[in-house]
């Protein structure tokens, strides 16, 4: 049960060294809720927290999307890694010796082999493109373009910038010489299949190429800027086994050291802005890759930073993107500020026009708070020279202020608004109170009010077992919860029921528990989840483990009586179905046999 070559002792030690609250807290902003911790789920979009962490049991579970498990499972989900990959990562972080791969003859999985091949192919491709930029006449226009944008030889070298020639098969032939399979290179995003399906062509042609690295510094994708007037002007690698746009940030592998030291990250929209800012001294800058900021990006940044400065283009599109990014960053637990770009400039233009020192001073150090930016952005949609415009603006501004958690921040903002528009600050305060009361009572979440317990999820999942009824499904889950908490209870259930749980998944979990305790393990929900080999069972087990109903001899007896009664009812129902089937086929002797058995079962039910 230890995923093959990884010793169970190593898995246990990894779980012991990685507290679930600390592990999840690197990605998710958690707040205390009794003995639980709660936050917004990093695996699906939501406004009301449905994600729980239980330090006592070392597990997490989301009532919204159903994901759950222990610390290893959480890292697997967040990083898109296999079980062995996540254990290896966590072992290295905890200083646990990683020796099992060396002593095992197990072959890497096909997925692992493909990823390793793609890593090697991307590294080779980056070197090829860089060489072509620096050493070929065909790359002269690309080199001139970079010079015109202020890219020195040092920057080109440091960022590994290259050039993909205009020919259709430069990379195709180069990869073939290295004996890489074209179909595999297409899956990795380096090649494209011809439209007629016969052969392959280079995905990137006549483009300045910017390599994209993962968090460990390995090249996983490319971004290319076209040198002619065609479309698309900017082209990124597609989603591949190595590259996920929603989880990848340009330059994070180099910037995270500076981000950790300063506890601050600067967000850009594109790689050119990020590179020019790096030249200006902003070494804690990262950029999204052809996609808007996502909750996954925000959660990733929260691992390293407490504050994010949004430094997007000064045009309408850039400011709208900044507006949308603020709630994502704040939901992840980051303070957000916004750098204001004058005259609709982008960061690259600002650095080129005014220099690096001015950029850092005015746009980074001078960034305004999130709510100040939101108020500035809000002004653009109202005509403040008219009374109606002022009223509408103040109404929306008060709503923004009301959503701020800090009473001090609300007070200062309301005073500024009152002074600017010559209205009573007490009036504005009362409006804030009304808004906060309304929004607190309103149901703006993704799941029904009151769903922070097991009741809603039970209703949600009970439909999977309509023939048993929600009450019985809940009873079996309660029994499994007790079994996870007490080995003696598990032994008693094994003696009385064995594998005869009526819900298949419950029977599977029980079988794992019997084996788990037979190996001498102590009750531990997080450790038991690591023992499972099935993603669906891990999710269900993490949900079941959250149950807090106390148990004793009476509860056990009640369950066994419920089980026997339900089993009897199911058997009677099955016999009736067989009776009706026999009657339809005209087999009267068989029908009579089933009728006698039903009478006996009904008598037994009355006596129970």
Coordinates of C-alpha atoms in Angstrom, one line a residue:
X1 CA 0.0 0.0 0.0
X2 CA 3.0 2.3 -0.1
X3 CA 3.0 3.1 -3.8
X4 CA 5.6 0.5 -4.7
X5 CA 9.1 1.6 -4.2
X6 CA 8.6 4.2 -1.5
X7 CA 8.9 2.7 2.0
X8 CA 5.9 3.3 4.3
X9 CA 8.3 4.6 6.9
X10 CA 9.2 7.5 4.6
X11 CA 5.6 8.3 3.8
X12 CA 4.9 8.4 7.6
X13 CA 7.9 10.6 8.2
X14 CA 6.8 13.0 5.4
X15 CA 3.4 13.3 6.9
X16 CA 4.9 13.8 10.4
X17 CA 7.2 16.6 9.2
X18 CA 4.5 18.4 7.1
X19 CA 1.7 19.6 9.3
X20 CA -1.5 19.9 7.2
X21 CA -2.2 23.5 8.4
X22 CA 1.3 24.7 7.4
X23 CA 1.2 22.8 4.1
X24 CA -2.2 24.1 3.0
X25 CA -1.4 27.6 4.5
X26 CA 1.4 28.1 1.9
X27 CA -1.3 28.1 -0.8
X28 CA -4.6 29.0 0.9
X29 CA -5.4 31.8 3.4
X30 CA -6.9 30.0 6.3
X31 CA -8.9 31.4 9.2
X32 CA -9.8 29.7 12.5
X33 CA -13.3 28.3 12.9
X34 CA -13.4 26.5 16.2
X35 CA -11.1 23.5 15.9
X36 CA -11.2 23.7 12.1
X37 CA -9.5 26.1 9.7
X38 CA -11.4 27.3 6.7
X39 CA -10.7 29.2 3.5
X40 CA -11.6 29.5 -0.2
X41 CA -11.0 26.3 -2.1
X42 CA -8.0 26.5 -4.4
X43 CA -9.4 23.8 -6.6
X44 CA -12.7 25.5 -7.7
X45 CA -14.1 29.0 -7.9
X46 CA -16.1 30.1 -4.9
X47 CA -17.0 33.1 -2.9
X48 CA -18.1 31.5 0.4
X49 CA -15.5 29.3 2.1
X50 CA -16.3 25.6 1.8
X51 CA -12.7 24.3 2.3
X52 CA -11.8 22.9 5.7
X53 CA -8.6 21.8 7.3
X54 CA -8.7 19.7 10.4
X55 CA -5.3 19.9 12.2
X56 CA -6.4 17.3 14.8
X57 CA -6.8 14.7 12.1
X58 CA -4.3 16.1 9.6
X59 CA -6.7 16.1 6.7
X60 CA -8.4 18.6 4.4
X61 CA -11.8 18.5 2.7
X62 CA -13.8 20.8 0.4
X63 CA -17.6 20.5 0.8
X64 CA -18.0 22.3 -2.6
X65 CA -16.0 20.2 -5.0
X66 CA -15.4 17.1 -2.8
X67 CA -11.6 17.0 -3.0
X68 CA -9.9 15.8 0.2
X69 CA -7.1 13.9 1.7
X70 CA -3.9 14.4 3.7
X71 CA -0.9 16.8 3.1
X72 CA 0.6 14.6 0.4
X73 CA -2.7 14.6 -1.5
X74 CA -3.0 18.3 -1.2
X75 CA 0.5 18.9 -2.7
X76 CA -0.3 16.4 -5.5
X77 CA -3.4 18.3 -6.4
X78 CA -1.8 21.8 -6.2
X79 CA 1.4 20.9 -8.1
X80 CA -0.2 18.4 -10.6
X81 CA 2.2 15.7 -9.4
X82 CA 2.0 11.9 -9.0
X83 CA 2.2 10.4 -5.5
X84 CA 5.9 9.5 -5.8
X85 CA 6.7 13.0 -7.2
X86 CA 4.9 14.7 -4.3
X87 CA 6.5 12.5 -1.6
X88 CA 9.9 13.1 -3.1
X89 CA 9.4 16.9 -3.2
X90 CA 8.1 16.9 0.4
X91 CA 10.9 14.6 1.6
X92 CA 13.6 16.9 0.2
X93 CA 11.9 20.0 1.8
X94 CA 12.0 18.2 5.2
X95 CA 15.5 17.0 4.8
X96 CA 14.5 13.3 4.6
X97 CA 16.9 11.2 2.6
X98 CA 15.5 10.3 -0.8
X99 CA 17.1 6.9 -1.3
X100 CA 14.3 4.6 -2.5
X101 CA 14.7 5.3 -6.2
X102 CA 18.3 4.3 -6.1
X103 CA 17.7 1.0 -4.5
X104 CA 14.7 0.0 -6.6
X105 CA 14.6 -1.6 -10.0
X106 CA 11.1 -0.3 -10.7
X107 CA 10.8 1.3 -14.1
X108 CA 9.5 4.8 -14.4
X109 CA 5.9 5.1 -15.5
X110 CA 5.0 6.1 -19.1
X111 CA 3.9 9.5 -17.9
X112 CA 7.2 10.0 -16.1
X113 CA 9.2 9.0 -19.1
X114 CA 7.2 11.3 -21.4
X115 CA 7.7 14.3 -19.0
X116 CA 11.5 13.6 -18.8
X117 CA 11.7 13.4 -22.6
X118 CA 9.8 16.7 -23.0
X119 CA 12.0 18.4 -20.4
X120 CA 15.1 17.4 -22.4
X121 CA 13.5 18.4 -25.7
X122 CA 12.5 21.9 -24.4
X123 CA 16.0 22.5 -23.0
X124 CA 17.5 21.5 -26.4
X125 CA 15.0 23.7 -28.3
X126 CA 15.8 26.7 -26.1
X127 CA 19.6 26.3 -26.8
X128 CA 18.9 26.0 -30.5
X129 CA 16.7 29.1 -30.7
X130 CA 19.2 31.1 -28.7
X131 CA 22.1 30.0 -30.9
X132 CA 20.1 30.9 -34.1
X133 CA 19.4 34.4 -32.7
X134 CA 23.0 35.1 -31.8
X135 CA 24.7 33.5 -34.8
X136 CA 22.6 33.6 -38.0
X137 CA 21.9 36.2 -40.6
X138 CA 18.3 35.1 -40.7
X139 CA 17.8 36.4 -37.2
X140 CA 19.0 40.0 -38.0
X141 CA 15.5 41.5 -38.0
X142 CA 14.8 39.8 -34.7
X143 CA 18.1 41.1 -33.2
X144 CA 17.3 44.6 -34.5
X145 CA 13.8 44.5 -33.0
X146 CA 15.2 43.5 -29.6
X147 CA 17.8 46.3 -29.8
X148 CA 15.0 48.8 -30.6
X149 CA 13.1 47.6 -27.4
X150 CA 16.2 48.2 -25.3
X151 CA 17.4 44.6 -24.9
X152 CA 21.1 44.5 -24.4
X153 CA 23.3 41.4 -25.1
X154 CA 23.3 40.8 -21.3
X155 CA 19.5 40.8 -21.1
X156 CA 19.3 38.5 -24.1
X157 CA 21.8 36.1 -22.6
X158 CA 20.3 36.2 -19.1
X159 CA 16.8 35.5 -20.2
X160 CA 17.8 33.0 -22.9
X161 CA 16.0 34.8 -25.6
X162 CA 16.1 33.1 -29.0
X163 CA 14.7 33.2 -32.6
X164 CA 12.6 30.7 -34.5
X165 CA 13.3 31.0 -38.2
X166 CA 10.6 31.5 -40.8
X167 CA 11.1 28.0 -42.3
X168 CA 8.5 25.4 -41.7
X169 CA 10.8 22.6 -40.6
X170 CA 13.9 24.0 -38.8
X171 CA 12.9 22.5 -35.5
X172 CA 11.3 19.4 -37.0
X173 CA 14.6 18.4 -38.6
X174 CA 16.7 19.4 -35.5
X175 CA 14.5 17.2 -33.2
X176 CA 14.6 14.4 -35.7
X177 CA 18.4 14.4 -35.6
X178 CA 18.2 14.1 -31.8
X179 CA 15.9 11.1 -32.4
X180 CA 12.8 12.7 -30.7
X181 CA 9.4 11.3 -31.8
X182 CA 7.4 13.9 -33.7
X183 CA 4.1 12.8 -32.2
X184 CA 5.5 13.2 -28.7
X185 CA 6.9 16.6 -29.6
X186 CA 3.5 17.7 -30.8
X187 CA 2.0 16.7 -27.4
X188 CA 4.7 18.8 -25.8
X189 CA 3.7 21.8 -27.9
X190 CA 6.9 22.2 -29.9
X191 CA 5.5 20.9 -33.3
X192 CA 2.2 21.1 -35.0
X193 CA 0.6 18.4 -37.2
X194 CA 0.1 19.5 -40.8
X195 CA -3.5 20.3 -41.8
X196 CA -3.7 17.3 -44.1
X197 CA -2.4 15.1 -41.2
X198 CA 0.7 14.0 -43.1
X199 CA 3.7 15.0 -41.1
X200 CA 4.6 17.9 -38.8
X201 CA 5.8 21.5 -38.9
X202 CA 7.4 23.9 -36.5
X203 CA 4.8 25.5 -34.2
X204 CA 6.8 28.7 -33.9
X205 CA 8.1 30.4 -37.0
X206 CA 9.7 33.8 -37.6
X207 CA 9.3 34.7 -33.9
X208 CA 11.5 36.1 -31.1
X209 CA 11.3 33.3 -28.6
X210 CA 11.1 33.7 -24.8
X211 CA 11.6 30.4 -22.8
X212 CA 9.2 29.8 -19.9
X213 CA 10.3 27.9 -16.8
X214 CA 8.5 26.0 -14.1
X215 CA 9.0 26.7 -10.4
X216 CA 12.0 24.4 -10.4
X217 CA 13.7 26.3 -13.3
X218 CA 13.1 23.8 -16.0
X219 CA 11.9 25.0 -19.4
X220 CA 8.4 23.9 -20.0
X221 CA 7.1 26.2 -22.8
X222 CA 7.8 29.1 -25.0
X223 CA 6.3 32.5 -25.9
X224 CA 6.9 33.9 -29.3
X225 CA 6.5 37.4 -30.8
X226 CA 5.9 37.5 -34.5
X227 CA 8.4 39.6 -36.6
X228 CA 5.9 40.3 -39.5
X229 CA 2.4 41.8 -39.6
X230 CA 0.6 38.4 -39.4
X231 CA -1.5 37.0 -36.6
X232 CA -1.4 36.1 -33.9
X233 CA 1.2 38.6 -32.9
X234 CA 2.0 36.8 -29.6
X235 CA 1.8 33.0 -29.4
X236 CA 2.3 30.8 -26.4
X237 CA 2.8 27.1 -26.1
X238 CA -0.5 25.2 -25.7
X239 CA -1.4 23.3 -22.5
X240 CA 0.9 20.2 -22.3
X241 CA 1.9 17.6 -19.8
X242 CA 4.5 20.2 -18.7
X243 CA 2.7 23.5 -19.1
X244 CA -0.5 24.7 -17.4
X245 CA -1.1 28.4 -18.0
X246 CA -3.3 28.8 -14.9
X247 CA -0.5 27.6 -12.7
X248 CA 2.6 29.0 -14.4
X249 CA 4.0 32.4 -13.8
X250 CA 6.8 33.8 -16.0
X251 CA 10.1 34.3 -14.2
X252 CA 8.8 32.9 -10.8
X253 CA 11.8 30.5 -10.6
X254 CA 14.2 33.4 -10.6
X255 CA 12.0 35.9 -8.6
X256 CA 10.9 33.8 -5.7
X257 CA 14.1 34.4 -3.7
X258 CA 13.6 38.1 -3.9
X259 CA 9.8 37.7 -3.3
X260 CA 10.5 35.7 -0.1
X261 CA 13.0 38.3 1.2
X262 CA 10.7 41.2 0.6
X263 CA 7.4 39.4 1.1
X264 CA 6.2 41.3 -1.9
X265 CA 5.5 40.3 -5.5
X266 CA 5.0 42.6 -8.5
X267 CA 2.6 41.3 -11.2
X268 CA 2.9 42.1 -14.9
X269 CA 0.8 41.2 -17.8
X270 CA 3.5 40.2 -20.2
X271 CA 7.1 38.9 -20.3
X272 CA 8.6 42.0 -22.0
X273 CA 7.3 44.2 -19.2
X274 CA 8.7 41.7 -16.6
X275 CA 12.1 41.7 -18.3
X276 CA 12.4 45.5 -18.6
X277 CA 11.3 45.8 -14.9
X278 CA 14.0 43.3 -14.0
X279 CA 16.5 45.5 -15.8
X280 CA 15.1 48.4 -13.7
X281 CA 15.9 46.6 -10.5
X282 CA 12.5 44.9 -9.9
X283 CA 13.7 41.4 -9.2
X284 CA 10.5 40.3 -7.5
X285 CA 8.4 40.6 -10.7
X286 CA 6.5 37.8 -12.4
X287 CA 4.0 37.8 -15.3
X288 CA 0.9 35.8 -16.4
X289 CA 1.3 33.9 -19.6
X290 CA -1.4 34.8 -22.1
X291 CA -4.2 34.4 -19.6
X292 CA -5.9 36.5 -16.9
X293 CA -4.7 36.0 -13.3
X294 CA -6.3 32.9 -11.8
X295 CA -7.1 31.7 -8.3
X296 CA -4.3 29.1 -8.8
X297 CA -1.8 31.9 -9.6
X298 CA -2.9 33.9 -6.5
X299 CA -2.6 30.8 -4.2
X300 CA 0.9 30.1 -5.7
X301 CA 2.1 33.6 -4.9
X302 CA 0.7 33.5 -1.4
X303 CA 3.3 30.8 -0.7
X304 CA 6.0 33.4 -1.0
X305 CA 4.5 36.9 -0.5
X306 CA 2.2 38.9 1.8
X307 CA 1.6 41.7 -0.7
X308 CA 1.1 41.9 -4.4
X309 CA 1.6 45.0 -6.5
X310 CA -0.4 44.9 -9.8
X311 CA 1.5 46.7 -12.5
X312 CA -0.6 46.3 -15.6
X313 CA -0.9 48.5 -18.7
X314 CA -2.4 52.0 -18.3
X315 CA -5.0 51.5 -21.0
X316 CA -8.6 50.6 -20.4
X317 CA -8.0 46.9 -20.9
X318 CA -5.1 46.8 -18.4
X319 CA -7.0 48.7 -15.8
X320 CA -10.0 46.4 -16.2
X321 CA -7.7 43.4 -15.7
X322 CA -6.3 45.0 -12.6
X323 CA -9.8 45.5 -11.2
X324 CA -10.6 41.8 -11.8
X325 CA -7.3 40.7 -10.2
X326 CA -7.8 42.5 -6.9
X327 CA -10.5 40.1 -5.4
X328 CA -8.5 37.1 -6.5
X329 CA -5.4 38.2 -4.7
X330 CA -7.3 39.3 -1.6
X331 CA -9.2 36.0 -1.4
X332 CA -5.8 34.2 -1.4
X333 CA -4.8 36.3 1.6
X334 CA -2.6 38.8 -0.1
X335 CA -2.7 42.6 0.4
X336 CA -3.1 44.2 -3.0
X337 CA -1.8 47.5 -4.3
X338 CA -1.9 48.9 -7.9
X339 CA 0.8 50.8 -9.7
X340 CA -0.7 53.6 -11.8
X341 CA 0.7 54.0 -15.3
X342 CA 0.4 57.6 -16.6
X343 CA -0.7 58.4 -20.1
X344 CA -2.0 54.9 -20.8
X345 CA 1.6 53.6 -20.9
X346 CA 2.7 50.1 -20.3
X347 CA 5.6 49.3 -17.9
X348 CA 8.0 48.7 -20.8
X349 CA 7.2 52.1 -22.2
X350 CA 7.5 53.8 -18.8
X351 CA 10.9 52.3 -18.1
X352 CA 12.2 53.3 -21.6
X353 CA 10.8 56.9 -21.3
X354 CA 11.7 57.7 -17.7
X355 CA 14.2 55.2 -16.5
X356 CA 14.3 52.5 -13.9
X357 CA 14.7 54.7 -10.9
X358 CA 11.5 56.7 -11.7
X359 CA 9.6 53.4 -12.4
X360 CA 10.5 52.0 -9.0
X361 CA 9.8 55.2 -7.2
X362 CA 6.5 56.2 -8.9
X363 CA 4.9 52.9 -10.0
X364 CA 6.1 50.4 -7.4
X365 CA 6.8 52.3 -4.2
X366 CA 4.1 54.8 -5.1
X367 CA 1.4 52.1 -5.8
X368 CA -2.0 52.9 -4.3
X369 CA -4.1 50.6 -2.1
X370 CA -6.6 48.3 -3.7
X371 CA -9.6 50.2 -2.6
X372 CA -8.1 53.5 -3.6
X373 CA -7.6 52.1 -7.1
X374 CA -11.1 50.7 -7.2
X375 CA -12.5 54.2 -6.2
X376 CA -10.4 55.8 -9.0
X377 CA -11.6 53.2 -11.5
X378 CA -15.2 53.7 -10.3
X379 CA -15.0 57.4 -11.0
X380 CA -14.6 56.8 -14.8
X381 CA -18.1 55.4 -15.0
X382 CA -19.8 58.5 -13.4
X383 CA -20.2 62.1 -14.3
X384 CA -19.3 63.8 -11.1
X385 CA -20.2 67.3 -12.3
X386 CA -23.9 66.3 -12.0
X387 CA -25.7 65.6 -8.7
X388 CA -27.1 62.3 -10.0
X389 CA -23.6 61.2 -10.9
X390 CA -22.3 62.1 -7.5
X391 CA -25.0 60.2 -5.7
X392 CA -24.5 57.1 -7.8
X393 CA -20.8 57.3 -7.3
X394 CA -21.1 57.7 -3.6
X395 CA -23.5 54.8 -3.3
X396 CA -21.1 52.5 -5.1
X397 CA -18.1 53.9 -3.3
X398 CA -19.8 53.2 0.1
X399 CA -20.4 49.7 -1.0
X400 CA -16.8 49.2 -1.8
X401 CA -15.7 50.7 1.5
X402 CA -18.2 48.6 3.5
X403 CA -16.5 45.4 2.2
X404 CA -13.1 46.3 3.8
X405 CA -12.4 44.3 6.9
X406 CA -10.4 47.0 8.8
X407 CA -12.6 49.5 10.7
X408 CA -9.8 51.9 10.7
X409 CA -9.4 51.7 6.9
X410 CA -13.2 52.2 6.5
X411 CA -13.1 55.3 8.8
X412 CA -10.3 57.0 6.9
X413 CA -11.9 56.3 3.5
X414 CA -15.3 57.6 4.6
X415 CA -13.7 60.8 6.0
X416 CA -12.0 61.4 2.6
X417 CA -15.3 60.8 0.7
X418 CA -17.2 63.0 3.1
X419 CA -14.7 65.9 2.8
X420 CA -14.5 65.6 -1.0
X421 CA -18.3 65.6 -1.6
X422 CA -19.3 67.8 1.4
X423 CA -21.6 65.2 3.0
X424 CA -21.9 64.1 6.6
X425 CA -19.5 61.3 7.6
X426 CA -22.2 60.0 9.9
X427 CA -24.5 59.5 7.0
X428 CA -21.9 57.6 5.1
X429 CA -21.2 55.5 8.2
X430 CA -24.8 54.5 8.5
X431 CA -24.9 53.5 4.9
X432 CA -21.9 51.3 5.5
X433 CA -23.6 49.6 8.5
X434 CA -26.7 49.0 6.3
X435 CA -24.6 47.5 3.5
X436 CA -22.6 45.2 5.8
X437 CA -25.8 44.0 7.4
X438 CA -27.4 43.3 4.1
X439 CA -24.4 41.5 2.6
X440 CA -23.8 39.5 5.7
X441 CA -27.4 38.3 5.7
X442 CA -27.6 37.8 1.9
X443 CA -26.8 34.4 0.4
X444 CA -24.0 35.3 -2.0
X445 CA -22.1 32.0 -1.7
X446 CA -21.6 29.1 -4.0
X447 CA -23.3 26.6 -1.7
X448 CA -26.4 27.0 0.4
X449 CA -26.4 28.8 3.7
X450 CA -25.6 26.5 6.6
X451 CA -23.5 24.2 4.4
X452 CA -20.5 24.4 6.7
X453 CA -21.5 21.1 8.2
X454 CA -22.0 17.6 6.8
X455 CA -25.8 18.0 6.3
X456 CA -25.7 19.7 2.9
X457 CA -23.0 17.4 1.5
X458 CA -25.0 14.4 2.8
X459 CA -28.1 15.7 0.8
X460 CA -25.9 16.4 -2.2
X461 CA -24.4 12.9 -2.3
X462 CA -27.3 10.8 -1.0
X463 CA -28.9 10.6 -4.4
X464 CA -26.1 8.2 -5.4
X465 CA -27.7 5.6 -3.1
X466 CA -31.5 6.1 -3.4
X467 CA -32.3 2.5 -2.9
X468 CA -30.8 2.6 0.6
X469 CA -32.0 6.0 1.8
X470 CA -29.9 8.8 3.1
X471 CA -30.2 7.7 6.7
X472 CA -28.6 4.4 6.1
X473 CA -25.8 5.8 3.9
X474 CA -25.1 8.2 6.8
X475 CA -25.1 5.4 9.3
X476 CA -22.5 3.4 7.4
X477 CA -20.3 6.5 7.0
X478 CA -20.7 7.1 10.8
X479 CA -19.5 3.6 11.4
X480 CA -16.5 4.0 9.2
X481 CA -15.7 7.3 11.0
X482 CA -15.7 5.4 14.4
X483 CA -13.5 2.7 12.8
X484 CA -11.0 5.2 11.8
X485 CA -10.8 6.6 15.3
X486 CA -10.7 3.2 17.2
X487 CA -9.0 0.0 16.1
X488 CA -11.2 -2.0 18.6
X489 CA -14.3 -0.8 16.9
X490 CA -12.9 -1.8 13.5
X491 CA -12.1 -5.3 14.9
X492 CA -15.6 -5.6 16.2
X493 CA -17.1 -4.6 12.9
X494 CA -14.8 -7.0 11.0
X495 CA -16.0 -9.8 13.2
X496 CA -19.7 -8.9 12.8
X497 CA -19.9 -7.7 9.2
X498 CA -16.6 -8.3 7.5
X499 CA -16.9 -6.9 3.9
X500 CA -20.7 -6.8 3.9
X501 CA -21.2 -3.0 3.9
X502 CA -24.1 -2.3 1.6
X503 CA -22.5 0.7 -0.2
X504 CA -19.6 -0.6 -2.4
X505 CA -17.2 2.3 -1.7
X506 CA -17.9 1.9 2.1
X507 CA -17.0 -1.8 1.8
X508 CA -13.8 -0.9 0.0
X509 CA -12.8 1.6 2.8
X510 CA -13.6 -1.0 5.4
X511 CA -11.4 -3.6 3.7
X512 CA -8.5 -1.1 3.7
X513 CA -9.1 -0.3 7.4
X514 CA -9.0 -4.0 8.3
X515 CA -5.7 -4.4 6.4
X516 CA -4.3 -1.2 7.9
X517 CA -4.9 -2.3 11.5
X518 CA -3.7 -5.8 10.7
X519 CA -0.3 -4.4 9.9
X520 CA -0.1 -2.9 13.4
X521 CA -0.9 0.7 12.5
X522 CA -2.5 3.1 15.0
X523 CA -5.6 5.2 14.3
X524 CA -4.6 8.2 12.2
X525 CA -6.9 9.6 9.5
X526 CA -4.1 11.3 7.6
X527 CA -1.9 8.3 7.6
X528 CA -4.7 6.0 6.6
X529 CA -5.6 8.2 3.6
X530 CA -1.9 7.7 2.5
X531 CA -2.6 4.0 2.6
X532 CA -5.4 4.1 0.0
X533 CA -4.8 3.7 -3.7
X534 CA -7.9 5.3 -5.1
X535 CA -8.6 9.0 -5.6
X536 CA -12.4 8.6 -5.2
X537 CA -11.9 6.7 -1.9
X538 CA -9.5 9.3 -0.6
X539 CA -12.0 12.0 -1.2
X540 CA -14.8 10.1 0.5
X541 CA -12.6 9.1 3.4
X542 CA -11.5 12.7 4.1
X543 CA -15.2 13.6 4.2
X544 CA -16.2 10.7 6.5
X545 CA -13.2 11.5 8.8
X546 CA -14.7 14.9 9.7
X547 CA -17.6 13.3 11.5
X548 CA -17.7 14.2 15.2
X549 CA -20.6 12.1 16.6
X550 CA -19.5 10.3 19.8
X551 CA -19.8 6.6 19.9
X552 CA -20.1 3.8 22.5
X553 CA -21.5 0.3 23.0
X554 CA -25.1 1.5 22.5
X555 CA -24.3 3.3 19.2
X556 CA -22.6 0.1 17.9
X557 CA -25.5 -2.1 18.8
X558 CA -27.9 0.4 17.2
X559 CA -25.9 0.3 14.0
X560 CA -25.8 -3.4 13.8
X561 CA -29.6 -3.6 14.3
X562 CA -30.0 -0.9 11.6
X563 CA -27.7 -2.9 9.3
X564 CA -29.6 -6.2 9.8
X565 CA -33.0 -4.5 9.3
X566 CA -31.8 -2.7 6.1
X567 CA -30.2 -5.9 4.8
X568 CA -33.5 -7.8 5.5
X569 CA -35.5 -5.1 3.7
X570 CA -33.2 -5.3 0.7
X571 CA -33.5 -9.1 0.6
X572 CA -37.3 -8.9 0.8
X573 CA -37.3 -6.4 -2.1
X574 CA -35.1 -8.7 -4.1
X575 CA -37.3 -11.7 -3.5
X576 CA -40.4 -9.7 -4.6
X577 CA -38.6 -8.8 -7.8
X578 CA -37.7 -12.5 -8.4
X579 CA -41.3 -13.5 -7.6
X580 CA -42.7 -11.1 -10.2
X581 CA -40.2 -12.2 -12.7
X582 CA -41.2 -15.9 -12.2
X583 CA -44.9 -14.9 -12.5
X584 CA -44.3 -13.1 -15.8
X585 CA -42.6 -16.2 -17.2
X586 CA -45.3 -18.5 -16.0
X587 CA -43.0 -20.5 -13.6
X588 CA -45.6 -21.0 -10.9
X589 CA -43.5 -23.5 -8.8
X590 CA -40.6 -21.0 -8.6
X591 CA -43.0 -18.2 -7.8
X592 CA -44.5 -20.3 -5.0
X593 CA -41.0 -20.9 -3.7
X594 CA -40.2 -17.2 -3.6
X595 CA -43.6 -16.5 -1.9
X596 CA -42.7 -18.9 0.9
X597 CA -39.3 -17.3 1.4
X598 CA -40.9 -13.8 1.5
X599 CA -43.3 -14.9 4.2
X600 CA -40.4 -16.2 6.3
X601 CA -38.4 -13.0 5.8
X602 CA -41.4 -10.8 6.7
X603 CA -41.9 -12.8 9.9
X604 CA -38.2 -12.3 10.7
X605 CA -38.5 -8.6 10.1
X606 CA -41.5 -8.3 12.5
X607 CA -39.5 -10.1 15.2
X608 CA -36.4 -8.0 14.9

